[in-house]
Amino acid sequence: MAEIQLKSLAHCYDKQADEPLYAIREMNHVWQKGGAYALLGPSGCGKSTLLNIISGLLEPSDGEVLFDGVRVNDIPPQERNIAQVFQFPVVYDTMTVFDNLAFPLRNMGASKAKVQSKVGEIAEILDLTAVLNKKAANLSADEKQKVSMGRGLVRDDVSAILFDEPLTVIDPHLKWKLRRKLKQIHEQFNITMVYVTHDQLEASTFADKIAVMYNGQVVQFGTPRELFEQPNHTFVGYFIGSPGMNLMEVERCEQGVCFGPQQIALSPVEMAAVNASQSNNLKVGIRPEFVHVWDKPNGDAYQAEVLFVEDLGTYKILSLKLGEQVIKARLQEDQRVPQQHAYISFPEQWLMLYIDEYLVAKEDNHD
Amino acid sequence: MIKPYTNKAWYLVLPVFALVAFSAIIPLMTVVNYSIQDIFDANTRYFVGTEWYREILNDTRLHDSLVRQFIFSGSVLLIEIPLGILVALMMPARGPGSVVCLLVLALPLLVPLNVVGTIWQIFGRADIGLFGWALNSLGINYNYAANPMDAWFTVLLMDVWHWTSLVALLCYSGLRAIPDAYYQAARIDRASNWAVFRFIQLPKLKNVLLIGVLLRFMDSFMIYTEPFVLTGGGPGNSTTFLSQTLTKMAVGQFDIGPAGAFSIIYFLIILLVSWLFYTAMTHNDGK
């Protein structure tokens, strides 16, 4: 069990370049002991780079990696007490499953009895007992991935397991099973687990807390619910949820912000933030799930033009045109689909204000 | 739509069949034809059955060169395969160094066979050849034209110089195809360098090594030009391999019948040994 701390960490693959391009921009982050975390982000956002820095396969160009407060920058991966599971299952083809699982133990010089008992125990947990004597080359992809996971679990000294999109090559119906297995292992061993993925569903089913990475930085670290309800960055709003958050560019006006003729009221704290900021990059965002849709005029609801409806089985997504802006709204199964015109309103509590892409809190939070 | 089934597809195979027939089957059958007849001229020939085969199988010249041939091919494989792997392992994976290495390795493969023979014939001479002169200056009495051991040594060295590159290039391409994740997983598993080689690199190289072993076996078993130019099969018969014995028989003495039988046996030996190598190296697949 270990706490992993990243201190002013940054990484650039080619520092000698005229304009160094940073794959990881300076960040501070802590992965608590024994937590199950996901690192979520689009391809190329730096999440694999970050994982390789934690495991020690890559040395960061700036900053520090601390395990339980001890700097490990200069410690090679084999001495870091971590295990890593890669995108494509890595097994030693010519060995049997037993030898594969025993390999890390034998490399450490463990006794024969210890190897026997430990491999037996892990094989039991991973449902590999039946194939222990099979050549690893002849396993199916999900069995191979379990073997590569097992090689991390057999070692007593492993305090963190890092997963780099481990379910990429697994059949969809087995993904679910393997994900549950992971969860189960986490509960049983209480090992710190960091799981890299670009799939929000995978991230939210596996992890207690998700770090969303964008452009080489963690833009939000929170529970799946926090990411959904309070996206800290426009990217989180857009990336999490299906479809993503509606984001509208707005301008300053008397009582708050406006887009076109529509005015949006702001809370006093938000108003103060808008007035204090010099930036003209103002956006408001609302999740399609929170947009209210009526088919008749209703109070202060805006009239919008219905563009089209996508039926996704259990629910429908309505695309509407409000001024120049396209807004998506999620309709419930039994809700009537408005024709031509619809009236929409944005509940204040779900309307988020972003200045320079970052969320402005509705009220002062002093805690 | 219902498509009628016809056998017209066979016509499409005909050109290939004709090509293969002219390039392989007909010439081979001609040899079979020679091997079972005694031919004097266009109108005089006698069917002799297996007589030539029996004669050839009891021919001590053939026995001697067959033994020499196996020793030669065995040595070639034992030296070139491990050496090729070693060279490939030591080559830089990327950067300008790798390009230079690839170019240098490719060079020997581009030299025509008789030129290779000529190069080593001169290179090994004690009077004007750098290699022969250097050895003799060091006090080693080296003369490939007079001493059978020296002749063998030179022929082997020549083959290693000429063909190790091929094995090295094959292995190099095989090594580059191994994903980085394997090496990274091995590091995390605390594998030693030897274990990385034994359990990752060697198994992943199996397919290219199979090609390498088969090519090197077949080529070395059929070797003709290089020893012919270098030693002419001498001193005595010490470096006379199968193909040279066969050529002497067919072209020198014009014994077409026995030479035909010899060719068939020669061909079958290569086929058999190649099959053995192939089976031995692949019998574990899929189990």
XYZ file of C-alpha atoms in Angstrom:
654
model
C 0.000 0.000 0.000
C 1.405 3.277 -0.942
C 0.430 6.843 -1.391
C 1.620 8.216 -4.684
C 2.326 11.896 -4.818
C 3.243 13.929 -7.856
C 4.999 17.154 -6.985
C 5.319 19.916 -9.599
C 5.611 17.150 -12.098
C 6.046 17.924 -15.780
C 7.412 15.995 -18.660
C 8.768 16.897 -22.026
C 10.067 14.217 -24.385
C 12.498 16.518 -26.120
C 13.757 19.296 -23.908
C 16.465 20.244 -26.357
C 13.869 21.363 -28.904
C 13.537 25.084 -29.620
C 10.030 25.147 -28.213
C 9.821 22.245 -25.786
C 6.495 20.495 -26.132
C 5.221 19.322 -22.774
C 3.313 16.032 -22.703
C 2.610 16.650 -19.028
C 2.242 20.239 -17.890
C 3.185 21.104 -14.357
C 0.850 19.375 -11.928
C 0.461 18.372 -8.329
C -1.546 15.342 -7.502
C -1.988 12.742 -4.779
C -3.258 9.190 -5.127
C -4.254 8.068 -1.651
C -3.265 4.737 -0.163
C -5.467 1.857 -1.220
C -7.753 3.863 -3.475
C -9.129 2.795 -6.817
C -8.557 5.594 -9.279
C -9.142 6.160 -12.922
C -7.179 8.434 -15.146
C -9.553 9.445 -17.883
C -8.820 11.433 -20.973
C -8.773 11.431 -24.756
C -5.972 9.834 -26.769
C -2.789 11.853 -26.604
C -3.647 13.802 -23.463
C -0.601 12.402 -21.659
C -2.250 9.782 -19.482
C -0.007 6.907 -20.586
C 3.007 9.147 -20.183
C 1.929 9.913 -16.644
C 1.456 6.225 -15.888
C 4.911 5.366 -17.209
C 6.390 8.101 -15.055
C 4.724 6.638 -11.962
C 5.954 3.147 -12.767
C 9.430 4.446 -13.508
C 9.608 3.338 -17.132
C 9.977 6.998 -17.950
C 11.938 9.575 -16.023
C 10.117 12.910 -15.693
C 11.969 15.922 -17.024
C 10.741 18.110 -14.155
C 9.336 17.622 -10.678
C 9.179 14.689 -8.333
C 7.360 11.427 -7.812
C 6.973 10.447 -4.174
C 5.901 7.065 -2.834
C 4.811 7.427 0.802
C 6.743 10.657 0.911
C 9.978 9.176 -0.425
C 11.346 10.508 -3.690
C 11.558 7.699 -6.238
C 12.611 9.571 -9.383
C 15.906 7.735 -9.557
C 14.587 4.328 -8.557
C 14.164 1.930 -11.480
C 10.769 0.244 -12.017
C 11.923 -3.136 -10.713
C 12.635 -1.593 -7.319
C 9.515 0.527 -7.051
C 7.152 -2.189 -5.854
C 4.614 -1.506 -8.504
C 3.040 -3.705 -11.132
C 1.815 -2.547 -14.487
C -0.709 -4.114 -16.823
C -0.415 -3.028 -20.413
C -2.905 -2.401 -23.185
C -1.931 -5.606 -24.953
C -1.569 -8.638 -22.735
C 2.081 -9.418 -22.098
C 2.689 -13.079 -21.402
C 5.800 -15.188 -21.761
C 4.627 -17.349 -24.653
C 6.833 -20.366 -24.114
C 6.046 -20.711 -20.416
C 3.003 -22.303 -18.882
C 0.536 -20.162 -16.986
C 2.062 -21.457 -13.735
C 5.574 -20.451 -14.793
C 4.286 -17.087 -15.934
C 2.770 -16.378 -12.545
C 5.821 -17.776 -10.776
C 8.257 -15.734 -12.876
C 8.415 -12.563 -10.723
C 8.673 -14.681 -7.560
C 11.479 -16.800 -8.955
C 13.295 -13.666 -10.096
C 13.170 -12.512 -6.485
C 14.555 -15.846 -5.343
C 11.420 -17.001 -3.520
C 11.399 -20.542 -2.135
C 9.669 -23.345 -4.004
C 6.980 -23.765 -1.361
C 6.249 -20.063 -1.390
C 5.972 -20.029 -5.187
C 3.577 -22.987 -5.064
C 1.269 -21.506 -2.475
C 1.289 -17.960 -3.808
C 0.701 -18.939 -7.436
C -2.056 -21.313 -6.349
C -3.728 -18.575 -4.345
C -3.623 -16.000 -7.138
C -4.710 -18.496 -9.790
C -7.689 -19.295 -7.585
C -8.684 -15.640 -7.338
C -8.297 -15.035 -11.062
C -10.033 -18.286 -12.108
C -6.871 -19.529 -13.752
C -6.499 -22.781 -11.805
C -7.869 -24.872 -14.678
C -5.327 -23.554 -17.161
C -2.249 -23.495 -14.922
C -0.492 -26.145 -16.984
C -1.421 -24.701 -20.335
C 1.092 -22.839 -22.470
C 0.429 -19.116 -22.113
C 0.612 -18.669 -25.899
C -2.602 -20.645 -26.325
C -4.795 -18.638 -23.966
C -7.578 -16.316 -25.039
C -7.005 -12.564 -24.804
C -8.872 -12.149 -21.533
C -7.045 -15.076 -19.926
C -3.742 -13.608 -21.066
C -4.686 -10.271 -19.549
C -5.517 -12.031 -16.291
C -2.111 -13.716 -16.360
C -0.355 -10.381 -16.815
C -2.414 -9.011 -13.943
C -1.605 -12.080 -11.864
C 2.120 -11.499 -12.265
C 1.587 -8.227 -10.440
C -0.560 -9.758 -7.712
C 1.729 -12.664 -6.756
C 4.314 -10.332 -5.339
C 3.742 -9.475 -1.699
C 5.679 -6.270 -2.029
C 3.448 -4.753 -4.698
C 1.840 -1.648 -3.310
C 0.260 -0.253 -6.450
C -0.976 -1.664 -9.706
C -1.118 0.530 -12.755
C -3.417 -0.367 -15.609
C -2.894 1.079 -19.065
C -6.200 0.587 -20.899
C -6.154 -3.107 -20.027
C -9.472 -3.985 -21.620
C -8.763 -2.674 -25.116
C -8.408 -6.092 -26.732
C -11.013 -7.889 -24.635
C -14.371 -8.901 -26.083
C -17.227 -6.660 -24.879
C -19.047 -9.391 -22.934
C -15.857 -10.298 -21.078
C -14.960 -6.684 -20.345
C -17.690 -6.475 -17.812
C -16.570 -9.684 -16.091
C -12.960 -8.633 -15.957
C -13.862 -5.200 -14.646
C -15.770 -6.797 -11.821
C -12.799 -9.041 -11.132
C -10.614 -5.966 -10.831
C -13.008 -4.361 -8.426
C -13.122 -7.548 -6.377
C -9.333 -7.744 -6.274
C -9.183 -4.167 -5.152
C -11.549 -4.859 -2.277
C -9.665 -8.001 -1.313
C -6.090 -6.698 -1.468
C -6.664 -3.033 -0.783
C -3.921 -2.124 -3.219
C -3.687 1.342 -4.728
C -4.883 0.986 -8.293
C -4.612 3.530 -11.071
C -6.543 2.716 -14.169
C -5.932 4.597 -17.401
C -8.750 4.678 -19.910
C -10.504 6.871 -22.428
C -13.844 5.227 -21.713
C -15.946 7.117 -19.140
C -18.083 4.080 -18.398
C -15.028 1.971 -17.610
C -13.645 4.739 -15.443
C -16.816 5.294 -13.463
C -17.508 1.599 -12.846
C -13.980 0.912 -11.702
C -12.922 3.936 -9.758
C -13.973 5.698 -6.598
C -12.422 8.856 -7.915
C -11.607 9.882 -11.452
C -8.895 12.238 -12.601
C -9.819 13.763 -15.943
C -6.792 14.668 -17.974
C -6.760 17.170 -20.761
C -3.834 18.639 -22.601
C -1.228 17.290 -20.199
C -3.008 18.318 -17.021
C -5.476 16.923 -14.560
C -8.405 19.320 -14.952
C -10.637 17.683 -12.373
C -10.294 15.015 -9.744
C -13.539 13.819 -8.247
C -16.193 11.166 -7.933
C -18.138 10.220 -11.063
C -21.068 12.171 -9.667
C -19.027 15.315 -9.102
C -17.693 15.123 -12.634
C -21.222 14.875 -13.904
C -22.869 17.516 -11.781
C -20.078 20.010 -11.296
C -17.652 19.784 -14.199
C -14.729 21.895 -13.158
C -13.605 22.579 -16.715
C -15.502 22.869 -19.983
C -13.570 19.839 -21.236
C -14.922 17.695 -18.417
C -18.424 18.857 -19.277
C -17.922 17.997 -22.889
C -16.049 14.695 -22.361
C -18.171 13.184 -19.603
C -21.773 12.387 -20.365
C -23.411 11.301 -23.541
C -24.022 13.653 -25.190
C -21.717 16.124 -23.441
C -22.638 19.374 -21.794
C -24.269 22.195 -23.787
C -21.760 25.046 -23.786
C -22.779 28.503 -24.897
C -20.511 31.459 -25.439
C -21.900 34.464 -23.608
C -21.193 38.153 -23.192
C -21.366 40.444 -20.204
C -24.577 42.415 -19.805
C -26.401 44.321 -17.116
C -27.782 41.648 -14.851
C -25.426 38.885 -15.727
C -24.504 37.330 -19.010
C -26.381 37.164 -22.311
C -26.268 35.151 -25.413
C -28.074 36.932 -28.210
C -31.189 38.547 -26.751
C -31.419 35.978 -23.944
C -30.319 36.962 -20.507
C -29.080 34.564 -17.923
C -29.243 35.502 -14.296
C -26.193 34.816 -12.149
C -25.676 34.371 -8.449
C -23.971 37.251 -6.635
C -20.729 35.292 -6.314
C -20.738 34.492 -10.023
C -21.560 38.107 -10.864
C -18.632 39.299 -8.801
C -16.313 36.837 -10.556
C -17.465 38.023 -13.982
C -16.924 41.638 -13.010
C -13.528 40.928 -11.541
C -12.275 39.066 -14.576
C -10.732 40.799 -17.575
C -11.373 37.815 -19.792
C -13.939 37.793 -22.561
C -13.886 33.999 -22.657
C -17.186 33.445 -20.860
C -19.317 30.364 -21.256
C -22.330 28.874 -19.605
C -22.955 25.184 -19.652
C -25.820 22.874 -18.846
C -26.141 19.130 -19.146
C -28.749 17.860 -21.654
C -30.251 15.886 -18.757
C -31.039 19.114 -16.889
C -32.609 21.131 -19.716
C -36.340 21.443 -19.179
C -38.472 21.056 -22.262
C -42.128 22.036 -22.660
C -44.275 21.954 -25.731
C -46.210 25.092 -24.686
C -44.976 28.490 -23.514
C -44.196 28.283 -19.838
C -43.118 31.175 -17.643
C -39.672 32.395 -18.637
C -38.908 29.466 -20.940
C -37.193 30.356 -24.214
C -38.753 29.434 -27.488
C -36.493 27.201 -29.570
C -36.744 25.561 -32.951
C -36.749 21.759 -33.015
C -34.026 20.477 -35.343
C -34.199 16.701 -34.962
C -34.720 13.895 -32.512
C -32.405 10.928 -31.943
C -34.044 7.906 -30.430
C -31.539 6.033 -28.315
C -33.901 3.342 -27.121
C -34.600 4.144 -23.514
C -34.449 7.887 -24.045
C -34.471 10.492 -26.790
C -32.075 13.329 -27.503
C -33.707 16.446 -28.833
C -31.593 18.927 -30.796
C -32.908 22.468 -30.613
C -31.870 25.772 -32.104
C -31.908 28.680 -29.711
C -30.691 31.824 -31.466
C -27.523 30.638 -33.209
C -26.849 27.977 -30.630
C -27.664 24.283 -30.919
C -28.845 22.865 -27.613
C -29.307 19.215 -26.851
C -31.887 18.082 -24.352
C -32.600 14.637 -23.044
C -36.260 13.632 -23.059
C -37.662 10.976 -20.802
C -39.077 7.833 -22.340
C -42.682 8.827 -21.862
C -42.267 12.498 -22.670
C -44.099 13.819 -25.737
C -41.742 14.967 -28.492
C -42.447 18.626 -29.305
C -43.042 19.495 -32.938
C -41.372 22.480 -34.689
C -41.166 24.608 -31.564
C -40.311 23.805 -28.023
C -39.943 25.896 -24.916
C -36.864 25.295 -22.836
C -35.594 26.608 -19.556
C -32.354 26.140 -17.699
C -32.765 25.449 -13.963
C -30.439 27.828 -12.235
C -28.840 25.245 -10.008
C -27.577 23.253 -13.035
C -26.389 26.211 -15.038
C -22.625 26.491 -14.750
C -20.555 29.550 -15.510
C -17.049 29.168 -16.961
C -14.462 31.888 -17.187
C -11.455 30.929 -19.299
C -12.817 27.387 -19.432
C -12.768 26.959 -15.639
C -15.864 26.728 -13.452
C -16.907 29.632 -11.256
C -18.402 28.504 -7.949
C -21.999 29.535 -7.296
C -21.362 30.347 -3.686
C -18.320 31.032 -1.672
C -16.840 27.806 -0.426
C -14.609 28.289 2.484
C -14.118 24.683 3.399
C -29.133 -14.276 -58.136
C -28.199 -17.863 -58.848
C -24.693 -18.366 -60.095
C -24.077 -21.434 -62.179
C -21.209 -23.582 -60.936
C -18.714 -24.404 -63.616
C -15.160 -25.629 -63.669
C -13.970 -22.631 -65.648
C -11.801 -21.484 -62.760
C -9.344 -24.198 -63.737
C -8.489 -22.274 -66.895
C -7.270 -19.432 -64.703
C -4.853 -21.759 -62.940
C -3.453 -23.081 -66.202
C -0.838 -20.341 -66.805
C 0.678 -20.920 -63.364
C 0.564 -24.640 -63.878
C 2.343 -24.275 -67.224
C 5.005 -22.046 -65.656
C 5.636 -24.421 -62.771
C 5.673 -27.349 -65.170
C 8.374 -25.754 -67.316
C 10.411 -24.439 -64.433
C 10.286 -27.407 -62.076
C 8.275 -30.463 -62.935
C 9.522 -31.122 -66.480
C 13.226 -30.592 -65.668
C 12.879 -32.844 -62.637
C 11.146 -35.498 -64.670
C 13.956 -35.321 -67.253
C 16.375 -36.098 -64.481
C 14.204 -39.005 -63.358
C 14.165 -40.147 -66.965
C 17.991 -40.118 -67.134
C 18.313 -41.870 -63.814
C 16.509 -45.011 -64.889
C 17.976 -45.432 -68.378
C 21.346 -45.991 -69.934
C 21.472 -43.647 -72.915
C 24.106 -43.994 -75.651
C 22.711 -41.794 -78.390
C 19.388 -40.474 -79.622
C 18.242 -43.911 -80.766
C 20.022 -46.243 -78.372
C 18.837 -46.412 -74.806
C 18.177 -49.186 -72.330
C 15.953 -49.236 -69.306
C 18.096 -50.096 -66.292
C 15.606 -49.737 -63.408
C 17.285 -48.977 -60.093
C 20.785 -49.940 -61.190
C 22.164 -46.377 -61.168
C 20.653 -45.791 -57.747
C 22.308 -48.892 -56.337
C 25.584 -47.899 -57.916
C 25.400 -44.374 -56.500
C 24.372 -45.491 -53.031
C 27.459 -47.707 -52.896
C 29.773 -45.075 -54.310
C 32.417 -44.116 -51.739
C 33.004 -40.768 -53.451
C 29.434 -39.868 -52.701
C 29.696 -41.147 -49.135
C 32.778 -39.063 -48.499
C 31.361 -35.870 -49.905
C 28.026 -36.462 -48.152
C 29.819 -36.685 -44.805
C 31.835 -33.562 -45.631
C 28.630 -31.847 -46.688
C 26.875 -32.596 -43.401
C 29.880 -31.468 -41.387
C 30.021 -28.278 -43.436
C 26.301 -27.451 -43.202
C 26.261 -28.360 -39.507
C 29.195 -26.061 -38.793
C 27.657 -23.282 -40.859
C 24.412 -23.476 -38.881
C 26.159 -23.786 -35.520
C 28.269 -20.711 -36.190
C 26.016 -18.464 -38.266
C 22.744 -18.778 -36.353
C 24.097 -17.854 -32.871
C 26.459 -15.288 -34.363
C 23.636 -13.734 -36.385
C 21.453 -13.487 -33.275
C 24.326 -11.948 -31.325
C 25.009 -9.361 -34.019
C 21.299 -8.477 -34.215
C 21.115 -8.087 -30.423
C 24.084 -5.741 -30.388
C 22.881 -3.518 -33.216
C 21.417 -0.152 -32.244
C 17.622 -0.133 -32.525
C 17.298 3.328 -34.010
C 19.222 6.373 -35.067
C 21.953 6.832 -37.659
C 23.979 3.964 -36.138
C 21.352 1.440 -37.113
C 21.368 2.622 -40.729
C 25.141 2.293 -40.924
C 24.962 -1.207 -39.402
C 22.266 -2.288 -41.843
C 24.278 -1.022 -44.806
C 27.467 -2.726 -43.659
C 25.577 -5.964 -43.042
C 23.896 -5.854 -46.432
C 27.171 -5.421 -48.324
C 28.440 -9.045 -48.266
C 25.045 -10.222 -49.464
C 25.411 -8.136 -52.611
C 28.729 -9.666 -53.714
C 28.380 -12.286 -56.486
C 29.298 -15.795 -55.401
C 32.334 -16.243 -57.672
C 33.628 -12.837 -56.620
C 33.384 -13.949 -52.977
C 35.488 -16.975 -53.880
C 38.035 -14.819 -55.675
C 38.191 -12.293 -52.831
C 39.026 -14.996 -50.302
C 41.369 -16.780 -52.649
C 43.494 -13.649 -52.825
C 42.833 -12.561 -49.231
C 44.133 -15.884 -47.914
C 47.305 -16.067 -49.961
C 50.468 -15.920 -47.938
C 52.357 -13.783 -50.464
C 49.906 -11.088 -51.577
C 46.824 -11.670 -49.388
C 46.419 -9.596 -46.254
C 44.814 -12.380 -44.220
C 47.294 -15.121 -45.214
C 50.232 -12.791 -44.879
C 49.116 -11.581 -41.451
C 48.651 -15.123 -40.127
C 52.017 -16.210 -41.409
C 53.672 -13.101 -39.988
C 52.245 -14.056 -36.610
C 54.082 -17.320 -36.917
C 51.068 -19.415 -37.828
C 51.798 -21.690 -40.708
C 48.712 -21.094 -42.821
C 48.285 -22.336 -46.370
C 44.782 -23.169 -47.573
C 46.042 -24.624 -50.833
C 48.171 -27.267 -49.151
C 46.721 -27.943 -45.723
C 43.201 -29.509 -45.568
C 42.479 -27.987 -42.134
C 43.413 -24.528 -43.400
C 41.268 -25.069 -46.480
C 38.271 -26.054 -44.347
C 38.849 -23.136 -42.032
C 38.974 -20.711 -44.957
C 35.863 -22.115 -46.659
C 33.921 -21.889 -43.396
C 35.191 -18.402 -42.631
C 34.227 -17.317 -46.125
C 30.711 -18.658 -45.707
C 30.346 -17.052 -42.279
C 31.549 -13.749 -43.712
C 29.171 -14.004 -46.618
C 25.974 -15.233 -44.977
C 25.906 -14.341 -41.263
C 24.504 -10.987 -42.378
C 21.410 -12.705 -43.658
C 20.680 -14.296 -40.284
C 21.509 -11.039 -38.509
C 19.164 -9.022 -40.723
C 16.354 -11.515 -40.263
C 16.814 -11.457 -36.479
C 17.104 -7.683 -36.453
C 13.734 -7.349 -38.148
C 12.303 -9.918 -35.741
C 13.632 -8.044 -32.714
C 12.209 -4.728 -33.907
C 8.774 -6.335 -34.112
C 8.689 -7.015 -30.350
C 6.497 -4.363 -28.657
C 8.148 -2.267 -25.938
C 5.563 -3.462 -23.422
C 7.309 -6.854 -23.273
C 10.574 -5.303 -22.177
C 8.766 -3.019 -19.749
C 6.819 -5.902 -18.209
C 10.051 -7.877 -17.895
C 11.714 -4.988 -16.087
C 8.825 -4.768 -13.652
C 8.984 -8.561 -13.188
C 12.681 -8.115 -12.373
C 13.805 -10.395 -15.157
C 17.533 -10.716 -15.786
C 18.946 -9.915 -19.225
C 19.332 -13.614 -19.847
C 15.676 -14.229 -18.942
C 14.609 -11.432 -21.293
C 16.542 -13.129 -24.078
C 15.403 -16.631 -23.211
C 11.715 -15.921 -22.597
C 10.934 -12.900 -24.755
C 13.411 -12.392 -27.557
C 14.163 -15.978 -28.506
C 10.517 -17.125 -28.626
C 9.582 -14.050 -30.654
C 12.463 -14.737 -33.024
C 11.344 -18.285 -33.664
C 9.635 -17.623 -36.967
C 12.474 -15.646 -38.494
C 14.970 -18.166 -37.162
C 13.024 -20.953 -38.840
C 13.395 -19.139 -42.152
C 17.047 -18.445 -41.367
C 17.834 -22.065 -40.515
C 16.071 -23.424 -43.584
C 17.688 -20.915 -45.949
C 21.136 -21.405 -44.497
C 20.786 -25.175 -44.493
C 19.602 -25.378 -48.093
C 22.102 -22.857 -49.382
C 25.062 -24.374 -47.567
C 24.038 -27.894 -48.544
C 24.032 -26.864 -52.213
C 27.173 -24.729 -52.029
C 29.215 -24.903 -55.195
C 30.724 -21.718 -56.576
C 32.616 -20.367 -53.592
C 34.694 -23.462 -52.630
C 35.105 -24.241 -56.337
C 36.748 -20.871 -56.938
C 38.649 -20.837 -53.629
C 40.059 -24.362 -53.374
C 38.689 -26.215 -56.377
C 37.658 -28.903 -53.886
C 41.208 -29.470 -52.676
C 43.683 -30.067 -51.361
C 42.960 -33.586 -52.554
C 39.234 -33.991 -52.135
C 39.148 -32.417 -48.675
C 36.746 -29.600 -49.567
C 34.827 -31.351 -52.350
C 31.149 -31.100 -51.433
C 28.175 -32.878 -52.955
C 27.400 -30.416 -55.723
C 30.979 -30.498 -56.946
C 31.066 -34.296 -56.971
C 27.835 -34.225 -58.907
C 29.103 -31.695 -61.434
C 32.258 -33.729 -62.009
C 30.116 -36.775 -62.658
C 27.586 -35.093 -64.944
C 29.674 -32.559 -66.849
C 33.190 -33.914 -66.426
C 32.667 -37.610 -67.010
C 29.320 -37.279 -68.751
C 27.842 -40.127 -66.671
C 24.318 -38.790 -67.150
C 22.559 -41.851 -65.711
C 24.372 -42.061 -62.339
C 24.367 -38.248 -62.147
C 20.591 -38.298 -62.581
C 20.215 -40.828 -59.774
C 22.628 -38.752 -57.654
C 20.556 -35.610 -58.269
C 17.347 -37.285 -57.159
C 18.964 -38.583 -53.962
C 20.551 -35.158 -53.341
C 17.170 -33.496 -53.768
C 15.473 -35.948 -51.422
C 18.104 -35.435 -48.718
C 17.573 -31.652 -48.787
C 13.827 -32.139 -48.711
C 14.036 -34.584 -45.815
C 16.403 -32.529 -43.665
C 14.429 -29.321 -44.307
C 11.286 -31.134 -43.279
C 13.003 -32.368 -40.114
C 14.106 -28.853 -39.192
C 10.665 -27.478 -39.908
C 8.894 -30.150 -37.883
C 11.319 -29.919 -34.981
C 10.943 -26.159 -34.763
C 7.168 -26.018 -35.114
C 5.918 -29.175 -33.398
C 5.174 -27.268 -30.198
C 2.918 -24.726 -31.875
C -0.706 -25.001 -30.982
C -0.204 -27.300 -28.019
